[in-house]
mmCIF file of N, CA, C and O in Angstrom:
data_model
loop_
_atom_site.group_PDB
_atom_site.id
_atom_site.type_symbol
_atom_site.label_atom_id
_atom_site.label_comp_id
_atom_site.label_asym_id
_atom_site.label_seq_id
_atom_site.Cartn_x
_atom_site.Cartn_y
_atom_site.Cartn_z
ATOM 1 N N MET K 127 10.155 -19.957 -10.112
ATOM 2 C CA MET K 127 10.599 -18.625 -9.789
ATOM 3 C C MET K 127 10.097 -18.197 -8.410
ATOM 4 O O MET K 127 10.815 -17.534 -7.685
ATOM 5 N N VAL K 128 8.863 -18.587 -8.096
ATOM 6 C CA VAL K 128 8.331 -18.237 -6.774
ATOM 7 C C VAL K 128 9.154 -18.912 -5.678
ATOM 8 O O VAL K 128 9.482 -18.290 -4.667
ATOM 9 N N ALA K 129 9.519 -20.167 -5.892
ATOM 10 C CA ALA K 129 10.342 -20.877 -4.904
ATOM 11 C C ALA K 129 11.705 -20.205 -4.759
ATOM 12 O O ALA K 129 12.242 -20.124 -3.641
ATOM 13 N N SER K 130 12.247 -19.702 -5.843
ATOM 14 C CA SER K 130 13.540 -19.007 -5.781
ATOM 15 C C SER K 130 13.409 -17.691 -5.021
ATOM 16 O O SER K 130 14.288 -17.345 -4.219
ATOM 17 N N ALA K 131 12.328 -16.958 -5.239
ATOM 18 C CA ALA K 131 12.094 -15.710 -4.499
ATOM 19 C C ALA K 131 11.907 -16.010 -3.011
ATOM 20 O O ALA K 131 12.390 -15.264 -2.154
ATOM 21 N N GLN K 132 11.240 -17.114 -2.713
ATOM 22 C CA GLN K 132 11.049 -17.509 -1.315
ATOM 23 C C GLN K 132 12.389 -17.861 -0.674
ATOM 24 O O GLN K 132 12.661 -17.481 0.465
ATOM 25 N N GLU K 133 13.233 -18.567 -1.401
ATOM 26 C CA GLU K 133 14.560 -18.914 -0.895
ATOM 27 C C GLU K 133 15.383 -17.650 -0.651
ATOM 28 O O GLU K 133 16.078 -17.530 0.358
ATOM 29 N N GLY K 134 15.308 -16.698 -1.564
ATOM 30 C CA GLY K 134 16.016 -15.434 -1.376
ATOM 31 C C GLY K 134 15.519 -14.680 -0.157
ATOM 32 O O GLY K 134 16.307 -14.109 0.599
ATOM 33 N N ALA K 135 14.214 -14.680 0.069
ATOM 34 C CA ALA K 135 13.647 -14.017 1.245
ATOM 35 C C ALA K 135 14.113 -14.704 2.524
ATOM 36 O O ALA K 135 14.469 -14.036 3.498
ATOM 37 N N ARG K 136 14.113 -16.036 2.527
ATOM 38 C CA ARG K 136 14.594 -16.756 3.720
ATOM 39 C C ARG K 136 16.058 -16.424 4.005
ATOM 40 O O ARG K 136 16.456 -16.244 5.151
ATOM 41 N N TYR K 137 16.860 -16.349 2.945
ATOM 42 C CA TYR K 137 18.270 -16.008 3.118
ATOM 43 C C TYR K 137 18.416 -14.602 3.692
ATOM 44 O O TYR K 137 19.164 -14.381 4.642
ATOM 45 N N GLY K 138 17.695 -13.625 3.112
ATOM 46 C CA GLY K 138 17.775 -12.251 3.585
ATOM 47 C C GLY K 138 17.217 -12.054 4.980
ATOM 48 O O GLY K 138 17.509 -11.069 5.637
ATOM 49 N N ALA K 139 16.409 -13.008 5.451
ATOM 50 C CA ALA K 139 15.808 -12.916 6.785
ATOM 51 C C ALA K 139 16.721 -13.450 7.884
ATOM 52 O O ALA K 139 16.418 -13.294 9.063
ATOM 53 N N ASN K 140 17.842 -14.068 7.522
ATOM 54 C CA ASN K 140 18.782 -14.560 8.541
ATOM 55 C C ASN K 140 19.299 -13.397 9.380
ATOM 56 O O ASN K 140 19.507 -12.290 8.870
ATOM 57 N N ALA K 141 19.531 -13.637 10.653
ATOM 58 C CA ALA K 141 19.912 -12.582 11.590
ATOM 59 C C ALA K 141 21.209 -11.883 11.193
ATOM 60 O O ALA K 141 21.353 -10.691 11.422
ATOM 61 N N ASP K 142 22.138 -12.579 10.584
ATOM 62 C CA ASP K 142 23.442 -11.990 10.263
ATOM 63 C C ASP K 142 23.572 -11.568 8.793
ATOM 64 O O ASP K 142 24.666 -11.343 8.305
ATOM 65 N N VAL K 143 22.455 -11.444 8.088
ATOM 66 C CA VAL K 143 22.452 -11.103 6.663
ATOM 67 C C VAL K 143 21.551 -9.882 6.450
ATOM 68 O O VAL K 143 20.445 -9.838 6.979
ATOM 69 N N PRO K 144 22.004 -8.895 5.663
ATOM 70 C CA PRO K 144 21.122 -7.755 5.385
ATOM 71 C C PRO K 144 19.960 -8.169 4.485
ATOM 72 O O PRO K 144 20.115 -9.031 3.612
ATOM 73 N N ALA K 145 18.809 -7.570 4.690
ATOM 74 C CA ALA K 145 17.617 -7.900 3.900
ATOM 75 C C ALA K 145 17.876 -7.720 2.410
ATOM 76 O O ALA K 145 17.358 -8.471 1.578
ATOM 77 N N SER K 146 18.702 -6.751 2.050
ATOM 78 C CA SER K 146 18.975 -6.467 0.641
ATOM 79 C C SER K 146 19.683 -7.616 -0.073
ATOM 80 O O SER K 146 19.653 -7.700 -1.300
ATOM 81 N N ALA K 147 20.297 -8.525 0.673
ATOM 82 C CA ALA K 147 21.008 -9.667 0.069
ATOM 83 C C ALA K 147 20.040 -10.695 -0.513
ATOM 84 O O ALA K 147 20.444 -11.556 -1.296
ATOM 85 N N GLY K 148 18.770 -10.612 -0.162
ATOM 86 C CA GLY K 148 17.790 -11.576 -0.657
ATOM 87 C C GLY K 148 17.623 -11.544 -2.164
ATOM 88 O O GLY K 148 17.422 -12.578 -2.801
ATOM 89 N N ALA K 149 17.715 -10.369 -2.765
ATOM 90 C CA ALA K 149 17.547 -10.248 -4.219
ATOM 91 C C ALA K 149 18.674 -10.963 -4.959
ATOM 92 O O ALA K 149 18.416 -11.731 -5.899
ATOM 93 N N ASP K 150 19.916 -10.727 -4.535
ATOM 94 C CA ASP K 150 21.043 -11.392 -5.189
ATOM 95 C C ASP K 150 20.970 -12.908 -5.029
ATOM 96 O O ASP K 150 21.250 -13.657 -5.959
ATOM 97 N N ARG K 151 20.584 -13.346 -3.843
ATOM 98 C CA ARG K 151 20.461 -14.785 -3.603
ATOM 99 C C ARG K 151 19.406 -15.393 -4.528
ATOM 100 O O ARG K 151 19.591 -16.470 -5.076
ATOM 101 N N THR K 152 18.296 -14.691 -4.717
ATOM 102 C CA THR K 152 17.243 -15.174 -5.609
ATOM 103 C C THR K 152 17.780 -15.376 -7.020
ATOM 104 O O THR K 152 17.537 -16.412 -7.648
ATOM 105 N N LEU K 153 18.519 -14.398 -7.526
ATOM 106 C CA LEU K 153 19.068 -14.511 -8.873
ATOM 107 C C LEU K 153 20.074 -15.652 -8.982
ATOM 108 O O LEU K 153 20.144 -16.339 -10.011
ATOM 109 N N GLN K 154 20.847 -15.897 -7.924
ATOM 110 C CA GLN K 154 21.774 -17.033 -7.918
ATOM 111 C C GLN K 154 21.015 -18.352 -8.007
ATOM 112 O O GLN K 154 21.396 -19.249 -8.766
ATOM 113 N N VAL K 155 19.948 -18.469 -7.237
ATOM 114 C CA VAL K 155 19.148 -19.696 -7.228
ATOM 115 C C VAL K 155 18.499 -19.922 -8.593
ATOM 116 O O VAL K 155 18.516 -21.028 -9.128
ATOM 117 N N VAL K 156 17.948 -18.866 -9.173
ATOM 118 C CA VAL K 156 17.333 -18.978 -10.499
ATOM 119 C C VAL K 156 18.383 -19.408 -11.523
ATOM 120 O O VAL K 156 18.133 -20.290 -12.346
ATOM 121 N N GLY K 157 19.555 -18.807 -11.469
ATOM 122 C CA GLY K 157 20.622 -19.145 -12.405
ATOM 123 C C GLY K 157 21.064 -20.588 -12.311
ATOM 124 O O GLY K 157 21.326 -21.241 -13.330
ATOM 125 N N ARG K 158 21.134 -21.117 -11.090
ATOM 126 C CA ARG K 158 21.517 -22.529 -10.906
ATOM 127 C C ARG K 158 20.397 -23.466 -11.325
ATOM 128 O O ARG K 158 20.643 -24.528 -11.880
ATOM 129 N N ALA K 159 19.154 -23.092 -11.037
ATOM 130 C CA ALA K 159 18.015 -23.972 -11.321
ATOM 131 C C ALA K 159 17.634 -23.983 -12.797
ATOM 132 O O ALA K 159 17.131 -24.993 -13.289
ATOM 133 N N THR K 160 17.858 -22.883 -13.483
ATOM 134 C CA THR K 160 17.471 -22.802 -14.900
ATOM 135 C C THR K 160 18.708 -22.533 -15.740
ATOM 136 O O THR K 160 19.319 -23.452 -16.236
ATOM 137 N N SER K 161 19.050 -21.265 -15.899
ATOM 138 C CA SER K 161 20.262 -20.885 -16.628
ATOM 139 C C SER K 161 20.620 -19.452 -16.263
ATOM 140 O O SER K 161 19.753 -18.677 -15.846
ATOM 141 N N PRO K 162 21.890 -19.080 -16.440
ATOM 142 C CA PRO K 162 22.270 -17.692 -16.187
ATOM 143 C C PRO K 162 21.504 -16.715 -17.077
ATOM 144 O O PRO K 162 21.204 -15.601 -16.663
ATOM 145 N N ALA K 163 21.144 -17.121 -18.294
ATOM 146 C CA ALA K 163 20.392 -16.252 -19.200
ATOM 147 C C ALA K 163 18.998 -15.960 -18.646
ATOM 148 O O ALA K 163 18.500 -14.837 -18.768
ATOM 149 N N THR K 164 18.376 -16.961 -18.042
ATOM 150 C CA THR K 164 17.059 -16.747 -17.442
ATOM 151 C C THR K 164 17.169 -15.772 -16.278
ATOM 152 O O THR K 164 16.361 -14.847 -16.152
ATOM 153 N N ALA K 165 18.172 -15.950 -15.434
ATOM 154 C CA ALA K 165 18.372 -15.039 -14.303
ATOM 155 C C ALA K 165 18.637 -13.618 -14.787
ATOM 156 O O ALA K 165 18.176 -12.651 -14.178
ATOM 157 N N ALA K 166 19.348 -13.478 -15.903
ATOM 158 C CA ALA K 166 19.662 -12.154 -16.433
ATOM 159 C C ALA K 166 18.406 -11.431 -16.929
ATOM 160 O O ALA K 166 18.395 -10.200 -17.004
ATOM 161 N N GLY K 167 17.344 -12.173 -17.226
ATOM 162 C CA GLY K 167 16.102 -11.570 -17.685
ATOM 163 C C GLY K 167 15.209 -11.072 -16.567
ATOM 164 O O GLY K 167 14.113 -10.575 -16.812
ATOM 165 N N LEU K 168 15.669 -11.219 -15.317
ATOM 166 C CA LEU K 168 14.870 -10.809 -14.165
ATOM 167 C C LEU K 168 15.501 -9.633 -13.433
ATOM 168 O O LEU K 168 16.715 -9.510 -13.376
ATOM 169 N N ALA K 169 14.673 -8.805 -12.869
ATOM 170 C CA ALA K 169 15.105 -7.740 -11.970
ATOM 171 C C ALA K 169 14.478 -8.039 -10.618
ATOM 172 O O ALA K 169 13.260 -8.188 -10.516
ATOM 173 N N CYS K 170 15.311 -8.167 -9.596
ATOM 174 C CA CYS K 170 14.809 -8.485 -8.252
ATOM 175 C C CYS K 170 15.230 -7.401 -7.267
ATOM 176 O O CYS K 170 16.314 -6.824 -7.384
ATOM 177 N N GLU K 171 14.377 -7.177 -6.295
ATOM 178 C CA GLU K 171 14.686 -6.266 -5.197
ATOM 179 C C GLU K 171 14.194 -6.900 -3.908
ATOM 180 O O GLU K 171 13.246 -7.673 -3.908
ATOM 181 N N SER K 172 14.873 -6.589 -2.830
ATOM 182 C CA SER K 172 14.432 -7.107 -1.531
ATOM 183 C C SER K 172 14.513 -5.987 -0.511
ATOM 184 O O SER K 172 15.386 -5.126 -0.581
ATOM 185 N N GLU K 173 13.573 -6.035 0.416
ATOM 186 C CA GLU K 173 13.522 -5.005 1.440
ATOM 187 C C GLU K 173 12.829 -5.543 2.684
ATOM 188 O O GLU K 173 12.145 -6.558 2.644
ATOM 189 N N LEU K 174 13.035 -4.823 3.750
ATOM 190 C CA LEU K 174 12.390 -5.148 5.005
ATOM 191 C C LEU K 174 11.065 -4.409 5.062
ATOM 192 O O LEU K 174 11.000 -3.208 4.790
ATOM 193 N N GLU K 175 9.989 -5.125 5.373
ATOM 194 C CA GLU K 175 8.657 -4.526 5.510
ATOM 195 C C GLU K 175 8.050 -4.976 6.828
ATOM 196 O O GLU K 175 8.382 -6.043 7.328
ATOM 197 N N VAL K 176 7.156 -4.181 7.352
ATOM 198 C CA VAL K 176 6.429 -4.530 8.566
ATOM 199 C C VAL K 176 4.977 -4.771 8.170
ATOM 200 O O VAL K 176 4.350 -3.912 7.557
ATOM 201 N N ASP K 177 4.444 -5.940 8.527
ATOM 202 C CA ASP K 177 3.052 -6.246 8.165
ATOM 203 C C ASP K 177 2.099 -5.563 9.153
ATOM 204 O O ASP K 177 2.538 -4.964 10.140
ATOM 205 N N PRO K 178 0.803 -5.615 8.898
ATOM 206 C CA PRO K 178 -0.161 -4.919 9.762
ATOM 207 C C PRO K 178 -0.124 -5.347 11.232
ATOM 208 O O PRO K 178 -0.552 -4.592 12.097
ATOM 209 N N THR K 179 0.388 -6.543 11.513
ATOM 210 C CA THR K 179 0.453 -7.004 12.904
ATOM 211 C C THR K 179 1.743 -6.583 13.593
ATOM 212 O O THR K 179 1.930 -6.856 14.769
ATOM 213 N N GLY K 180 2.665 -5.930 12.853
ATOM 214 C CA GLY K 180 3.937 -5.513 13.429
ATOM 215 C C GLY K 180 5.069 -6.492 13.202
ATOM 216 O O GLY K 180 6.181 -6.273 13.677
ATOM 217 N N LEU K 181 4.827 -7.553 12.468
ATOM 218 C CA LEU K 181 5.842 -8.564 12.185
ATOM 219 C C LEU K 181 6.780 -8.071 11.092
ATOM 220 O O LEU K 181 6.330 -7.574 10.055
ATOM 221 N N SER K 182 8.096 -8.175 11.321
ATOM 222 C CA SER K 182 9.079 -7.754 10.319
ATOM 223 C C SER K 182 9.311 -8.868 9.318
ATOM 224 O O SER K 182 9.619 -10.001 9.699
ATOM 225 N N LEU K 183 9.140 -8.534 8.041
ATOM 226 C CA LEU K 183 9.300 -9.503 6.963
ATOM 227 C C LEU K 183 10.342 -9.015 5.972
ATOM 228 O O LEU K 183 10.436 -7.819 5.695
ATOM 229 N N VAL K 184 11.118 -9.953 5.417
ATOM 230 C CA VAL K 184 11.944 -9.661 4.259
ATOM 231 C C VAL K 184 11.126 -10.069 3.045
ATOM 232 O O VAL K 184 10.622 -11.187 2.974
ATOM 233 N N VAL K 185 10.959 -9.134 2.109
ATOM 234 C CA VAL K 185 10.151 -9.371 0.921
ATOM 235 C C VAL K 185 11.040 -9.242 -0.306
ATOM 236 O O VAL K 185 11.741 -8.239 -0.472
ATOM 237 N N VAL K 186 11.033 -10.275 -1.148
ATOM 238 C CA VAL K 186 11.762 -10.267 -2.412
ATOM 239 C C VAL K 186 10.731 -10.221 -3.531
ATOM 240 O O VAL K 186 9.823 -11.054 -3.579
ATOM 241 N N ARG K 187 10.880 -9.231 -4.422
ATOM 242 C CA ARG K 187 9.994 -9.107 -5.584
ATOM 243 C C ARG K 187 10.844 -9.173 -6.847
ATOM 244 O O ARG K 187 11.849 -8.456 -6.951
ATOM 245 N N CYS K 188 10.422 -10.015 -7.776
ATOM 246 C CA CYS K 188 11.127 -10.160 -9.047
ATOM 247 C C CYS K 188 10.141 -9.994 -10.192
ATOM 248 O O CYS K 188 8.993 -10.429 -10.093
ATOM 249 N N SER K 189 10.613 -9.396 -11.253
ATOM 250 C CA SER K 189 9.806 -9.301 -12.463
ATOM 251 C C SER K 189 10.748 -9.295 -13.659
ATOM 252 O O SER K 189 11.938 -9.021 -13.535
ATOM 253 N N GLY K 190 10.201 -9.634 -14.796
ATOM 254 C CA GLY K 190 10.996 -9.661 -16.013
ATOM 255 C C GLY K 190 10.373 -10.588 -17.025
ATOM 256 O O GLY K 190 9.169 -10.885 -16.976
ATOM 257 N N GLN K 191 11.207 -11.064 -17.936
ATOM 258 C CA GLN K 191 10.757 -11.990 -18.965
ATOM 259 C C GLN K 191 11.688 -13.189 -18.981
ATOM 260 O O GLN K 191 12.901 -13.041 -18.861
ATOM 261 N N VAL K 192 11.098 -14.351 -19.140
ATOM 262 C CA VAL K 192 11.875 -15.592 -19.171
ATOM 263 C C VAL K 192 11.573 -16.337 -20.472
ATOM 264 O O VAL K 192 10.489 -16.180 -21.044
ATOM 265 N N PRO K 193 12.520 -17.144 -20.932
ATOM 266 C CA PRO K 193 12.296 -17.892 -22.166
ATOM 267 C C PRO K 193 11.116 -18.856 -22.039
ATOM 268 O O PRO K 193 10.924 -19.498 -21.010
ATOM 269 N N SER K 194 10.344 -18.944 -23.086
ATOM 270 C CA SER K 194 9.198 -19.853 -23.128
ATOM 271 C C SER K 194 9.655 -21.240 -23.563
ATOM 272 O O SER K 194 10.549 -21.382 -24.389
ATOM 273 N N LEU K 195 9.035 -22.256 -23.006
ATOM 274 C CA LEU K 195 9.310 -23.634 -23.427
ATOM 275 C C LEU K 195 8.437 -24.039 -24.606
ATOM 276 O O LEU K 195 8.682 -25.046 -25.246
ATOM 277 N N PHE K 196 7.410 -23.241 -24.869
ATOM 278 C CA PHE K 196 6.462 -23.563 -25.936
ATOM 279 C C PHE K 196 6.455 -22.449 -26.974
ATOM 280 O O PHE K 196 6.090 -21.309 -26.669
ATOM 281 N N ALA K 197 6.827 -22.759 -28.186
ATOM 282 C CA ALA K 197 6.927 -21.756 -29.241
ATOM 283 C C ALA K 197 5.609 -21.025 -29.474
ATOM 284 O O ALA K 197 5.604 -19.843 -29.809
ATOM 285 N N ALA K 198 4.500 -21.703 -29.277
ATOM 286 C CA ALA K 198 3.193 -21.081 -29.521
ATOM 287 C C ALA K 198 2.916 -19.915 -28.566
ATOM 288 O O ALA K 198 2.101 -19.052 -28.861
ATOM 289 N N LEU K 199 3.613 -19.879 -27.444
ATOM 290 C CA LEU K 199 3.410 -18.805 -26.470
ATOM 291 C C LEU K 199 4.309 -17.604 -26.732
ATOM 292 O O LEU K 199 4.181 -16.582 -26.063
ATOM 293 N N GLY K 200 5.217 -17.719 -27.676
ATOM 294 C CA GLY K 200 6.168 -16.644 -27.958
ATOM 295 C C GLY K 200 7.526 -16.963 -27.394
ATOM 296 O O GLY K 200 7.714 -17.964 -26.700
ATOM 297 N N ASP K 201 8.498 -16.114 -27.703
ATOM 298 C CA ASP K 201 9.873 -16.342 -27.257
ATOM 299 C C ASP K 201 10.068 -16.083 -25.765
ATOM 300 O O ASP K 201 10.771 -16.807 -25.081
ATOM 301 N N LEU K 202 9.438 -15.009 -25.270
ATOM 302 C CA LEU K 202 9.599 -14.627 -23.867
ATOM 303 C C LEU K 202 8.242 -14.470 -23.198
ATOM 304 O O LEU K 202 7.300 -13.977 -23.796
ATOM 305 N N LEU K 203 8.179 -14.903 -21.959
ATOM 306 C CA LEU K 203 6.954 -14.778 -21.172
ATOM 307 C C LEU K 203 7.184 -13.809 -20.010
ATOM 308 O O LEU K 203 8.206 -13.887 -19.343
ATOM 309 N N PRO K 204 6.241 -12.913 -19.751
ATOM 310 C CA PRO K 204 6.376 -12.023 -18.600
ATOM 311 C C PRO K 204 6.225 -12.823 -17.307
ATOM 312 O O PRO K 204 5.492 -13.803 -17.254
ATOM 313 N N LEU K 205 6.956 -12.389 -16.283
ATOM 314 C CA LEU K 205 6.932 -13.110 -15.013
ATOM 315 C C LEU K 205 7.002 -12.120 -13.870
ATOM 316 O O LEU K 205 7.724 -11.119 -13.946
ATOM 317 N N SER K 206 6.277 -12.409 -12.819
ATOM 318 C CA SER K 206 6.339 -11.639 -11.581
ATOM 319 C C SER K 206 6.228 -12.635 -10.433
ATOM 320 O O SER K 206 5.349 -13.488 -10.438
ATOM 321 N N ALA K 207 7.145 -12.534 -9.468
ATOM 322 C CA ALA K 207 7.139 -13.461 -8.328
ATOM 323 C C ALA K 207 7.517 -12.707 -7.057
ATOM 324 O O ALA K 207 8.342 -11.781 -7.099
ATOM 325 N N THR K 208 6.934 -13.110 -5.950
ATOM 326 C CA THR K 208 7.216 -12.495 -4.653
ATOM 327 C C THR K 208 7.424 -13.589 -3.622
ATOM 328 O O THR K 208 6.701 -14.580 -3.602
ATOM 329 N N GLY K 209 8.424 -13.400 -2.777
ATOM 330 C CA GLY K 209 8.676 -14.315 -1.663
ATOM 331 C C GLY K 209 8.782 -13.510 -0.375
ATOM 332 O O GLY K 209 9.282 -12.378 -0.385
ATOM 333 N N ARG K 210 8.321 -14.091 0.721
ATOM 334 C CA ARG K 210 8.365 -13.411 2.024
ATOM 335 C C ARG K 210 8.879 -14.377 3.094
ATOM 336 O O ARG K 210 8.593 -15.566 3.044
ATOM 337 N N ALA K 211 9.591 -13.812 4.070
ATOM 338 C CA ALA K 211 10.056 -14.607 5.206
ATOM 339 C C ALA K 211 10.147 -13.706 6.436
ATOM 340 O O ALA K 211 10.454 -12.519 6.320
ATOM 341 N N VAL K 212 9.888 -14.281 7.591
ATOM 342 C CA VAL K 212 9.947 -13.549 8.850
ATOM 343 C C VAL K 212 11.425 -13.300 9.192
ATOM 344 O O VAL K 212 12.248 -14.202 9.141
ATOM 345 N N GLU K 213 11.740 -12.040 9.503
ATOM 346 C CA GLU K 213 13.114 -11.687 9.841
ATOM 347 C C GLU K 213 13.494 -12.260 11.207
ATOM 348 O O GLU K 213 12.730 -12.144 12.178
ATOM 349 N N GLU K 214 14.675 -12.855 11.265
ATOM 350 C CA GLU K 214 15.169 -13.376 12.535
ATOM 351 C C GLU K 214 15.679 -12.241 13.397
ATOM 352 O O GLU K 214 16.230 -11.254 12.889
ATOM 353 N N ALA K 215 15.543 -12.372 14.686
ATOM 354 C CA ALA K 215 16.076 -11.369 15.607
ATOM 355 C C ALA K 215 17.580 -11.553 15.717
ATOM 356 O O ALA K 215 18.093 -12.669 15.628
ATOM 357 N N PRO K 216 18.320 -10.452 15.898
ATOM 358 C CA PRO K 216 19.791 -10.563 16.014
ATOM 359 C C PRO K 216 20.221 -11.278 17.278
ATOM 360 O O PRO K 216 19.551 -11.406 18.215
#
């Protein structure tokens, strides 16, 4: 999930793509890598942030519950993932 959030942030950081597109891209990547049901269990948002040094970053944050592979852990596991990428200049 972290790799998917990172991929979404990289996508949203492209010069010709709005930062907000990173969240949708993350859910697409999760859906392809796992299943559409897993992606449906996540809520993602992406936004442009400026770090303390003045660097513009696209940040994708996802949270939700995903199916567990181990019955002993329960049916659903809570998940939180964040990805960041430096925004490209236009």
